[in-house]
Structure formats: structure tokens, C-alpha cells
XYZ file of N, CA, C and O in Angstrom:
688
model
N 22.681 -34.354 -23.035
C 23.280 -35.484 -22.196
C 24.367 -36.340 -22.964
O 25.300 -36.728 -22.361
N 24.086 -36.156 -24.159
C 25.354 -37.126 -25.145
C 26.346 -36.220 -25.080
O 27.554 -37.089 -24.928
N 26.509 -34.825 -25.061
C 27.709 -34.203 -24.919
C 28.451 -34.404 -23.511
O 29.505 -34.747 -23.593
N 27.530 -34.576 -22.430
C 28.243 -34.705 -21.218
C 28.800 -36.151 -21.331
O 29.877 -36.300 -20.621
N 28.105 -36.998 -21.596
C 28.506 -38.461 -21.511
C 29.826 -38.394 -22.762
O 30.801 -39.421 -21.986
N 29.894 -38.116 -23.778
C 30.954 -37.967 -24.454
C 32.194 -37.279 -24.157
O 33.261 -38.037 -24.099
N 32.017 -36.177 -23.230
C 33.277 -35.583 -22.839
C 33.631 -36.330 -21.402
O 35.093 -36.354 -21.261
N 32.622 -36.984 -20.604
C 33.282 -37.784 -19.516
C 33.916 -38.867 -20.019
O 34.945 -39.354 -19.534
N 33.563 -39.723 -21.139
C 34.242 -40.608 -21.503
C 35.495 -40.283 -22.092
O 36.484 -41.150 -21.958
N 35.597 -38.913 -23.015
C 36.937 -38.747 -23.361
C 37.683 -38.320 -21.965
O 39.194 -38.821 -22.300
N 37.475 -37.927 -20.989
C 38.303 -37.784 -19.881
C 38.919 -39.128 -19.437
O 39.979 -39.128 -18.800
N 37.869 -40.073 -19.083
C 38.319 -41.382 -18.605
C 39.240 -41.725 -19.560
O 40.290 -42.563 -19.258
N 39.202 -41.746 -20.879
C 40.105 -42.263 -21.850
C 41.363 -41.758 -21.780
O 42.212 -42.358 -21.586
N 41.275 -40.432 -21.512
C 42.495 -39.608 -21.577
C 43.250 -40.177 -19.965
O 44.428 -40.404 -20.080
N 42.469 -40.326 -18.936
C 43.197 -40.724 -17.734
C 43.857 -42.157 -18.080
O 45.254 -42.514 -17.453
N 43.173 -43.015 -18.711
C 43.719 -44.276 -19.052
C 45.178 -44.202 -19.920
O 45.729 -44.841 -19.899
N 44.771 -43.319 -20.949
C 46.103 -43.284 -21.767
C 47.279 -42.514 -21.106
O 48.241 -42.867 -21.368
N 46.992 -41.674 -20.007
C 47.898 -41.115 -19.227
C 48.785 -41.978 -18.473
O 50.042 -42.167 -18.506
N 48.337 -43.295 -18.044
C 48.738 -44.112 -17.336
C 49.584 -45.008 -18.349
O 50.597 -45.566 -17.845
N 49.317 -45.025 -19.653
C 50.369 -45.938 -20.524
C 51.376 -45.134 -21.301
O 52.182 -45.654 -21.637
N 51.153 -43.741 -21.339
C 52.010 -42.921 -22.294
C 52.569 -41.906 -21.303
O 51.774 -41.159 -20.540
N 54.054 -41.453 -21.392
C 54.478 -40.410 -20.521
C 54.744 -39.337 -21.433
O 55.382 -38.274 -21.059
N 54.464 -39.348 -22.776
C 54.795 -38.390 -23.765
C 53.652 -37.292 -23.647
O 52.594 -37.678 -24.063
N 53.840 -36.049 -23.505
C 53.065 -35.084 -23.543
C 52.314 -34.857 -24.637
O 51.034 -34.720 -24.581
N 52.926 -35.279 -25.806
C 52.313 -34.895 -27.021
C 51.284 -36.144 -27.415
O 50.165 -35.521 -27.885
N 51.385 -37.176 -27.004
C 50.366 -38.309 -27.161
C 49.240 -37.940 -26.357
O 48.219 -37.936 -26.750
N 49.641 -37.431 -24.960
C 48.199 -37.224 -24.275
C 47.360 -36.058 -24.824
O 46.435 -36.030 -24.815
N 48.087 -34.923 -25.170
C 47.510 -33.712 -25.803
C 46.931 -34.308 -27.101
O 45.474 -33.715 -27.343
N 47.599 -34.833 -27.803
C 46.932 -35.510 -29.349
C 45.780 -36.287 -28.749
O 44.632 -35.693 -29.637
N 45.534 -37.242 -27.926
C 44.434 -37.776 -27.685
C 43.298 -36.941 -27.036
O 42.072 -37.207 -27.357
N 43.858 -35.931 -26.432
C 42.761 -35.030 -25.756
C 42.109 -34.269 -26.860
O 40.576 -34.040 -26.607
N 42.808 -33.820 -27.762
C 42.268 -32.863 -29.035
C 41.169 -33.735 -29.776
O 40.340 -33.352 -30.062
N 41.557 -35.081 -29.919
C 40.726 -35.862 -30.997
C 39.318 -36.308 -30.036
O 38.476 -36.059 -30.648
N 39.741 -36.337 -28.684
C 38.306 -36.684 -27.801
C 37.568 -35.510 -27.896
O 36.289 -35.623 -27.745
N 38.056 -34.279 -27.703
C 37.300 -33.018 -27.390
C 36.574 -32.754 -28.662
O 35.509 -32.511 -28.741
N 37.210 -32.931 -29.996
C 36.600 -32.727 -31.264
C 35.420 -33.593 -31.494
O 34.365 -33.196 -31.735
N 35.339 -34.973 -31.115
C 34.515 -35.706 -31.153
C 33.297 -35.480 -30.489
O 32.171 -35.491 -30.468
N 33.832 -35.168 -29.139
C 32.679 -35.056 -27.936
C 31.708 -33.724 -28.188
O 30.712 -33.665 -28.101
N 32.487 -32.698 -28.659
C 31.890 -31.292 -28.885
C 31.219 -31.317 -30.322
O 30.626 -30.369 -30.944
N 31.657 -32.345 -31.071
C 31.246 -32.576 -32.484
C 31.692 -31.202 -33.331
O 30.854 -30.650 -34.222
N 32.773 -30.637 -33.068
C 33.628 -29.517 -33.734
C 33.799 -29.870 -35.064
O 33.997 -30.905 -35.686
N 33.792 -28.880 -35.953
C 34.141 -28.766 -37.279
C 35.477 -29.392 -37.547
O 36.003 -30.012 -38.244
N 36.675 -28.823 -36.733
C 37.829 -28.851 -36.711
C 38.565 -28.534 -35.448
O 38.007 -27.992 -34.526
N 39.731 -29.153 -35.433
C 40.452 -28.859 -33.880
C 41.994 -28.793 -34.263
O 42.419 -29.622 -35.210
N 42.883 -28.465 -33.452
C 44.180 -27.978 -33.636
C 44.760 -27.980 -32.261
O 44.369 -27.199 -31.491
N 45.832 -28.846 -31.984
C 46.678 -28.773 -30.738
C 47.754 -28.293 -30.918
O 48.641 -28.642 -31.931
N 48.280 -27.453 -29.986
C 49.669 -26.768 -30.267
C 50.375 -27.021 -29.010
O 50.189 -26.408 -27.995
N 51.497 -27.787 -28.883
C 52.335 -27.916 -27.914
C 53.415 -26.838 -27.929
O 53.866 -26.413 -28.936
N 53.606 -26.249 -26.765
C 54.345 -24.922 -26.779
C 55.561 -25.250 -25.813
O 55.461 -25.711 -24.850
N 56.702 -24.910 -26.261
C 58.191 -25.144 -25.429
C 58.821 -23.728 -25.640
O 59.446 -23.505 -26.624
N 58.692 -22.793 -24.842
C 59.062 -21.631 -24.668
C 58.544 -20.728 -26.107
O 57.300 -20.646 -26.137
N 59.402 -20.557 -27.089
C 58.844 -20.021 -28.308
C 58.924 -20.986 -29.507
O 58.477 -20.617 -30.367
N 59.061 -22.158 -29.017
C 59.055 -23.380 -30.165
C 57.541 -24.004 -29.948
O 57.015 -23.807 -28.913
N 57.248 -24.465 -31.209
C 55.784 -25.298 -30.982
C 55.764 -26.629 -31.797
O 56.759 -26.877 -32.797
N 54.980 -27.400 -31.687
C 54.730 -28.570 -32.395
C 53.098 -28.518 -32.413
O 52.336 -28.265 -31.446
N 52.573 -28.800 -33.717
C 51.204 -28.877 -33.859
C 50.618 -30.085 -34.545
O 51.439 -30.729 -35.310
N 49.425 -30.569 -34.161
C 48.717 -31.735 -34.928
C 47.218 -31.487 -34.591
O 46.826 -30.822 -33.809
N 46.401 -32.223 -35.296
C 45.201 -32.021 -35.361
C 44.236 -32.063 -36.564
O 43.215 -32.483 -36.579
N 44.846 -31.277 -37.469
C 43.883 -31.087 -38.749
C 44.202 -32.388 -39.769
O 45.461 -32.546 -39.866
N 43.156 -32.878 -40.043
C 43.238 -34.014 -40.823
C 44.053 -33.621 -42.313
O 43.938 -32.754 -42.930
N 44.839 -34.791 -42.374
C 45.423 -34.700 -43.798
C 46.974 -33.950 -43.581
O 47.865 -33.921 -44.350
N 47.207 -33.280 -42.271
C 48.469 -32.646 -42.048
C 49.167 -33.386 -41.251
O 49.383 -33.258 -40.054
N 50.021 -34.575 -41.964
C 50.739 -35.356 -41.188
C 51.852 -34.768 -40.443
O 51.854 -35.027 -39.174
N 52.636 -34.302 -41.008
C 53.928 -33.405 -40.031
C 53.961 -32.279 -40.660
O 54.778 -31.643 -41.231
N 53.199 -31.317 -40.003
C 53.282 -29.892 -40.265
C 54.254 -29.019 -39.701
O 54.871 -29.571 -38.709
N 54.893 -28.250 -40.318
C 56.066 -27.437 -39.893
C 55.751 -26.529 -38.487
O 54.533 -26.369 -38.271
N 56.850 -26.211 -37.538
C 56.326 -25.433 -36.284
C 55.886 -24.222 -36.765
O 56.007 -23.706 -37.852
N 55.097 -23.535 -36.026
C 54.371 -22.271 -36.276
C 55.555 -21.450 -36.046
O 56.456 -21.536 -35.221
N 55.192 -20.018 -36.719
C 56.303 -19.048 -36.521
C 56.178 -18.562 -34.948
O 55.284 -18.738 -34.430
N 57.373 -18.267 -34.670
C 57.697 -17.742 -33.117
C 56.818 -16.550 -32.756
O 56.221 -16.490 -31.729
N 56.552 -15.872 -33.767
C 55.693 -14.553 -33.496
C 54.278 -14.787 -33.158
O 53.684 -14.298 -32.098
N 53.760 -16.211 -33.633
C 52.363 -16.401 -33.331
C 52.546 -17.266 -31.877
O 51.595 -17.079 -31.179
N 53.522 -18.001 -31.632
C 53.669 -18.642 -30.158
C 53.672 -17.545 -29.199
O 53.054 -17.744 -28.380
N 54.396 -16.445 -29.467
C 54.508 -15.254 -28.621
C 53.092 -14.709 -28.544
O 52.651 -14.229 -27.514
N 52.404 -14.751 -29.724
C 51.208 -14.150 -29.422
C 50.272 -15.095 -28.390
O 49.389 -14.533 -27.949
N 50.267 -16.253 -28.719
C 49.558 -17.161 -27.933
C 49.911 -17.039 -26.336
O 49.104 -16.878 -25.387
N 51.216 -16.608 -26.014
C 51.674 -16.431 -24.767
C 50.990 -15.058 -24.210
O 50.540 -15.243 -23.216
N 51.081 -14.097 -25.115
C 50.327 -12.937 -24.683
C 48.916 -13.024 -24.424
O 48.447 -12.434 -23.472
N 48.099 -13.815 -25.384
C 46.990 -13.884 -25.121
C 46.501 -14.618 -23.639
O 45.634 -14.181 -23.212
N 46.975 -15.850 -23.356
C 46.648 -16.543 -22.169
C 47.431 -15.797 -21.164
O 47.113 -16.041 -19.846
N 48.210 -14.889 -20.958
C 48.873 -14.263 -19.854
C 48.259 -12.771 -19.621
O 48.605 -12.044 -18.730
N 47.436 -12.376 -20.691
C 46.782 -11.175 -20.275
C 45.875 -11.342 -19.163
O 45.408 -12.375 -18.737
N 45.904 -9.949 -18.512
C 45.134 -10.073 -17.100
C 44.029 -10.472 -17.328
O 43.192 -11.224 -16.340
N 43.120 -10.004 -18.282
C 41.699 -10.581 -18.333
C 41.455 -12.039 -18.803
O 40.269 -12.594 -18.651
N 42.479 -12.771 -19.228
C 42.195 -14.164 -19.395
C 42.746 -15.023 -18.608
O 42.870 -16.218 -18.649
N 43.829 -14.420 -17.653
C 44.479 -15.269 -16.794
C 43.631 -16.146 -15.745
O 42.705 -15.612 -15.127
N 43.782 -17.389 -15.628
C 43.033 -18.101 -14.917
C 41.826 -18.772 -15.425
O 41.128 -19.490 -14.954
N 41.589 -18.428 -16.585
C 40.383 -18.703 -17.180
C 40.712 -20.376 -17.976
O 41.727 -20.564 -18.485
N 39.602 -21.147 -17.675
C 39.804 -22.537 -18.218
C 39.780 -22.641 -19.676
O 40.278 -23.520 -20.396
N 39.021 -21.684 -20.508
C 38.870 -21.758 -21.675
C 38.401 -20.202 -22.253
O 37.954 -19.595 -21.512
N 38.630 -20.098 -23.527
C 38.370 -18.726 -24.163
C 37.376 -18.972 -25.281
O 37.791 -19.485 -26.093
N 36.373 -18.053 -25.313
C 35.744 -17.828 -26.732
C 36.422 -16.904 -27.488
O 36.490 -15.908 -26.893
N 36.840 -16.928 -28.424
C 37.677 -16.144 -29.411
C 36.876 -15.276 -30.407
O 36.219 -15.872 -31.290
N 36.681 -14.070 -30.042
C 36.036 -13.308 -31.050
C 36.747 -12.127 -31.152
O 37.014 -11.487 -30.188
N 37.303 -11.649 -32.270
C 37.373 -12.539 -33.433
C 37.973 -13.797 -33.334
O 38.902 -14.116 -32.360
N 37.848 -14.617 -34.388
C 38.275 -15.975 -34.520
C 39.619 -16.021 -34.436
O 40.309 -14.889 -34.988
N 40.554 -16.739 -34.025
C 42.000 -16.744 -34.048
C 42.350 -17.453 -35.427
O 42.058 -18.723 -35.703
N 43.208 -16.882 -36.186
C 43.732 -17.457 -37.398
C 45.016 -18.084 -37.244
O 46.019 -17.167 -36.864
N 45.264 -19.343 -37.614
C 46.540 -19.843 -37.428
C 47.309 -19.737 -38.732
O 46.835 -20.259 -39.616
N 48.641 -19.022 -38.731
C 49.354 -18.944 -39.680
C 49.826 -20.447 -40.245
O 49.867 -21.387 -39.159
N 50.243 -20.428 -41.467
C 50.869 -21.746 -41.943
C 49.566 -22.592 -42.603
O 49.497 -23.238 -43.589
N 48.496 -22.581 -41.753
C 47.415 -23.701 -42.087
C 46.205 -22.643 -42.668
O 45.261 -23.297 -43.049
N 46.389 -21.554 -42.050
C 45.468 -20.275 -42.529
C 43.882 -20.954 -42.297
O 42.998 -21.065 -42.946
N 43.795 -21.389 -40.845
C 42.342 -21.959 -40.401
C 42.227 -20.857 -39.327
O 43.040 -20.537 -38.483
N 40.998 -20.874 -38.967
C 40.416 -20.064 -37.942
C 39.665 -20.803 -36.815
O 39.098 -21.890 -37.215
N 39.819 -20.462 -35.507
C 39.243 -21.161 -34.241
C 38.473 -20.211 -33.568
O 39.059 -19.081 -33.520
N 37.405 -20.629 -32.934
C 36.839 -19.863 -31.874
C 36.579 -20.111 -30.495
O 35.946 -19.572 -29.906
N 37.422 -21.308 -30.253
C 37.402 -21.736 -28.744
C 38.625 -22.045 -28.485
O 39.426 -22.980 -29.380
N 39.332 -21.799 -27.465
C 40.848 -22.222 -26.965
C 40.632 -22.361 -25.463
O 40.167 -22.044 -24.615
N 41.496 -23.733 -25.448
C 41.711 -24.348 -23.928
C 43.354 -24.244 -23.877
O 43.823 -24.954 -24.463
N 43.582 -23.219 -22.955
C 45.043 -23.333 -22.623
C 45.513 -24.575 -21.418
O 44.515 -24.664 -20.496
N 46.314 -25.029 -21.578
C 46.804 -25.949 -20.673
C 48.282 -25.409 -20.030
O 49.240 -25.453 -20.858
N 48.172 -25.155 -18.727
C 49.410 -24.313 -18.084
C 49.901 -25.181 -17.107
O 49.034 -25.897 -16.101
N 51.272 -25.256 -16.892
C 51.954 -25.973 -15.795
C 52.854 -25.088 -15.018
O 53.797 -24.534 -15.856
N 52.809 -24.727 -13.673
C 53.823 -24.064 -13.099
C 53.865 -22.587 -13.646
O 54.826 -21.917 -13.913
N 52.580 -22.099 -14.103
C 52.645 -20.587 -14.607
C 52.998 -20.634 -16.220
O 53.028 -19.502 -16.650
N 53.424 -21.633 -16.699
C 53.984 -21.688 -18.314
C 52.986 -22.523 -19.112
O 52.541 -23.432 -18.871
N 52.766 -21.778 -20.215
C 51.769 -22.413 -21.159
C 52.579 -23.532 -21.771
O 53.760 -23.542 -22.374
N 51.765 -24.775 -21.607
C 52.435 -25.992 -22.069
C 51.761 -26.377 -23.533
O 52.395 -26.880 -24.374
N 50.589 -26.055 -23.610
C 49.816 -26.354 -25.018
C 48.603 -25.686 -25.078
O 48.045 -25.059 -24.073
N 48.001 -25.541 -26.186
C 46.771 -24.888 -26.507
C 45.935 -25.653 -27.414
O 46.588 -26.231 -28.264
N 44.715 -26.031 -26.930
C 43.680 -26.606 -27.695
C 42.891 -25.603 -28.298
O 42.043 -24.937 -27.815
N 42.879 -25.780 -29.768
C 42.172 -24.697 -30.580
C 40.804 -25.460 -31.295
O 41.111 -26.754 -31.927
N 39.755 -25.024 -31.147
C 38.529 -25.739 -31.563
C 37.779 -24.712 -32.454
O 37.363 -23.691 -31.995
N 37.138 -25.145 -33.572
C 36.235 -24.493 -34.265
C 34.814 -25.104 -33.889
O 34.548 -26.313 -34.656
N 33.955 -24.343 -32.986
C 32.734 -24.931 -32.458
C 31.793 -24.423 -33.444
O 30.802 -25.205 -33.573
N 31.618 -23.306 -33.637
C 30.733 -22.573 -34.446
C 29.339 -22.453 -33.883
O 28.497 -22.285 -34.636
N 29.280 -23.028 -32.592
C 27.928 -22.541 -32.048
C 27.995 -21.788 -30.713
O 29.042 -21.866 -30.294
N 26.920 -21.305 -30.385
C 26.887 -20.683 -29.318
C 27.077 -21.642 -27.786
O 26.492 -22.622 -28.037
N 27.880 -21.356 -26.920
C 28.052 -22.219 -25.816
C 26.956 -22.038 -24.697
O 26.778 -20.849 -24.180
N 26.023 -23.028 -24.451
C 25.205 -22.900 -23.347
C 25.712 -23.123 -22.086
O 27.105 -23.583 -22.159
N 25.147 -23.020 -20.938
C 25.763 -23.120 -19.375
C 26.178 -24.578 -19.329
O 27.445 -24.479 -18.704
N 25.642 -25.466 -19.914
C 25.918 -26.901 -19.397
C 27.300 -27.194 -20.268
O 28.194 -27.934 -19.847
N 27.506 -26.635 -21.557
C 28.681 -27.041 -22.305
C 29.706 -26.027 -21.512
O 30.956 -26.713 -21.405
N 29.625 -25.056 -21.089
C 30.478 -24.340 -20.280
C 31.065 -24.824 -19.287
O 32.269 -24.841 -19.097
N 30.117 -25.470 -18.461
C 30.503 -26.166 -17.300
C 31.563 -27.575 -17.582
O 32.360 -27.683 -16.754
N 30.889 -28.014 -18.635
C 31.794 -29.199 -19.136
C 33.021 -28.844 -19.593
O 34.050 -29.541 -19.246
N 33.245 -27.622 -20.351
C 34.474 -27.290 -20.752
C 35.657 -26.998 -19.584
O 36.526 -27.047 -19.514
N 34.976 -26.177 -18.374
C 35.736 -26.034 -17.344
C 36.012 -27.252 -16.530
O 37.497 -27.344 -16.222
N 35.271 -28.264 -16.686
C 35.760 -29.617 -16.075
C 36.757 -30.226 -16.918
O 37.861 -30.789 -16.341
N 36.427 -30.181 -18.383
C 37.512 -30.836 -19.101
C 38.972 -30.160 -19.000
O 39.927 -30.709 -19.057
N 38.885 -29.035 -18.900
C 40.015 -28.256 -18.981
C 40.698 -28.445 -17.501
O 42.026 -28.525 -17.710
N 40.078 -28.366 -16.405
C 40.732 -28.754 -15.167
C 41.365 -30.200 -15.354
O 42.466 -30.421 -14.792
N 40.572 -31.141 -15.882
C 41.183 -32.507 -15.810
C 42.476 -32.606 -16.852
O 43.279 -33.273 -16.468
N 42.259 -31.717 -18.021
C 43.505 -31.780 -18.785
C 44.873 -31.202 -18.246
O 45.936 -31.706 -18.175
N 44.489 -30.158 -17.423
C 45.649 -29.368 -16.768
C 45.949 -30.455 -15.853
O 47.457 -30.303 -15.640
N 45.211 -31.081 -15.104
C 45.925 -32.174 -14.184
C 46.493 -33.101 -14.769
O 47.689 -33.762 -14.439
N 46.024 -33.683 -15.950
C 46.946 -34.721 -16.841
C 48.279 -34.102 -16.975
O 49.343 -34.791 -17.031
N 48.182 -32.919 -17.485
C 49.446 -32.443 -17.884
C 50.523 -32.341 -16.775
O 51.818 -32.494 -16.798
N 50.040 -31.763 -15.742
C 50.888 -31.735 -14.525
C 51.250 -32.980 -13.787
O 52.503 -33.139 -13.624
N 50.440 -33.946 -14.070
C 50.790 -35.421 -13.564
C 51.979 -36.008 -14.444
O 52.684 -36.641 -13.987
N 51.677 -35.745 -15.765
C 52.702 -36.212 -16.792
C 54.053 -35.648 -16.354
O 55.166 -36.160 -16.466
N 54.136 -34.252 -16.226
C 55.451 -33.426 -15.940
C 56.046 -34.035 -14.593
O 57.238 -34.224 -14.723
N 55.349 -34.346 -13.737
C 56.003 -34.791 -12.423
C 56.404 -36.171 -12.542
O 57.246 -36.633 -11.868
N 55.442 -37.060 -13.353
C 56.071 -38.455 -13.630
C 57.466 -38.239 -14.221
O 58.332 -39.129 -14.050
N 57.535 -37.596 -15.228
C 58.866 -37.349 -15.997
C 59.948 -36.863 -15.041
O 60.965 -37.295 -15.051
N 59.554 -36.069 -14.026
C 60.627 -35.361 -13.131
C 61.204 -36.568 -12.162
O 62.221 -36.642 -11.874
N 59.980 -37.316 -11.749
C 60.276 -38.512 -10.692
C 61.174 -39.489 -11.328
O 62.141 -40.058 -10.991
N 60.804 -39.839 -12.705
C 61.699 -40.883 -13.184
C 62.949 -40.195 -13.426
O 63.940 -41.214 -13.336
N 63.087 -38.895 -13.971
C 64.697 -38.578 -13.867
C 65.233 -38.694 -12.765
O 66.451 -38.965 -12.835
N 64.611 -38.448 -11.573
C 65.372 -38.389 -10.247
C 65.735 -39.830 -10.007
O 66.652 -40.020 -9.153
N 64.637 -40.932 -10.495
C 65.067 -42.125 -10.120
C 66.398 -42.792 -10.829
O 67.006 -43.530 -10.221
N 66.809 -42.268 -11.911
C 67.906 -42.809 -12.654
C 69.168 -42.041 -12.600
O 69.925 -42.400 -13.049
N 68.935 -40.909 -12.036
C 70.005 -39.895 -12.028
C 70.596 -39.616 -10.612
O 69.622 -39.499 -9.485
N 71.615 -39.487 -10.212
C 72.178 -39.106 -8.883
C 72.119 -37.566 -8.849
O 72.566 -36.769 -9.462
N 71.293 -37.331 -7.680
C 70.929 -35.839 -7.464
C 72.278 -34.934 -7.239
O 72.270 -33.849 -7.599
N 73.123 -35.232 -6.411
C 74.445 -34.821 -6.477
C 75.370 -34.494 -7.711
O 75.736 -33.544 -8.034
N 75.674 -35.700 -8.379
C 76.541 -35.569 -9.757
C 75.702 -35.665 -10.916
O 76.404 -35.454 -11.911
N 74.559 -35.930 -10.941
C 73.550 -35.995 -12.104
C 74.082 -37.017 -13.172
O 73.886 -36.855 -14.191
N 74.904 -37.986 -12.601
C 75.119 -39.135 -13.233
C 74.090 -40.382 -13.001
O 73.599 -40.335 -12.215
N 74.014 -41.033 -14.123
C 73.220 -42.244 -13.955
C 73.568 -43.209 -12.865
O 74.533 -43.534 -12.657
N 72.518 -43.636 -12.027
C 72.686 -44.419 -10.928
C 73.182 -45.843 -11.305
O 72.939 -46.253 -12.376
């Protein structure tokens, strides 16, 4: 029950954070912190994806890490676009996924997808078997995070449309 309450609390906190911030990286960073605490995970890493570029955060002591190699970002795209993984809210990674540059391994991944494009990946080292209740909560959490990412993207798009003329693209 503690896990459920912690995850629900993290989702509520994320919703409140979304109202205050429109930066996707802040929302994702807040989400990975809440997930790590809720799951009592050993470590976590969030990777924001923009095409083949990336930004990552989440490992303690790694203040401004360099971006991940493009080949690894392509590997992430391939992993979550694979037919057998498409539409899944989370993946148990066997073997573990090793992230270059930090040389850390993770066994759980939550993809955040908007309009069919990978926006972010939350990687967690959980190291425990997932029971049915935890799997259900991960599905709900993933769905909530995907909705938060979509809402954030739509809010940015509406804000852009509000300050720009749609015909000339000049500021109003």
C-alpha cells in the first residue's frame, strides 16, 4: 500500500508541477525523482530526446552531464519503436540496458511518447521482481506521465499561437 500511496502522491505532485512549469525537462526531472523515491529504486536516469539529440539527468552527483552519443539515442528509438514493444507503458529490460558515458545499467524503462515520437525515457534500476500491483501502478504512472508530456506540448503550442500571427508568423 505504501508503494501505491507514494506513486499516487508523486502523480498528484507532478500534476501540480505541470501547472507551475511549462518546461518539459523540469516536468520529466520531477517525475523521475518521484518515481525513484516511490519505487525505492537504487538509481534512476531521465533522458530527454529531441530527434537524435539528448539531455539527461537523474544520477546523483552528475550535475551537467554531456549528451549521450547519437548511436545510443538511435538505439532507444529502435527499442521503443520495435513491433513487440510498441504501445507498452513500460519495459522490463533483460538484459539490463547499459547507458554509455555513465556506464550504469538499468532494468526498467518508461517511454514517454507524443504524436508517435519518443520525447523522453525514464530508466530505473529496480532490481526486484515486479508484482501485479506494481505493474498496474507503473501502467497508470506511465499513462499519467504521457498525458503530462502531451499537455505540456499542447500548452506550449497554444502559447506560441497566442503570441504569433498565424499568417505572417510575426509577434502580435
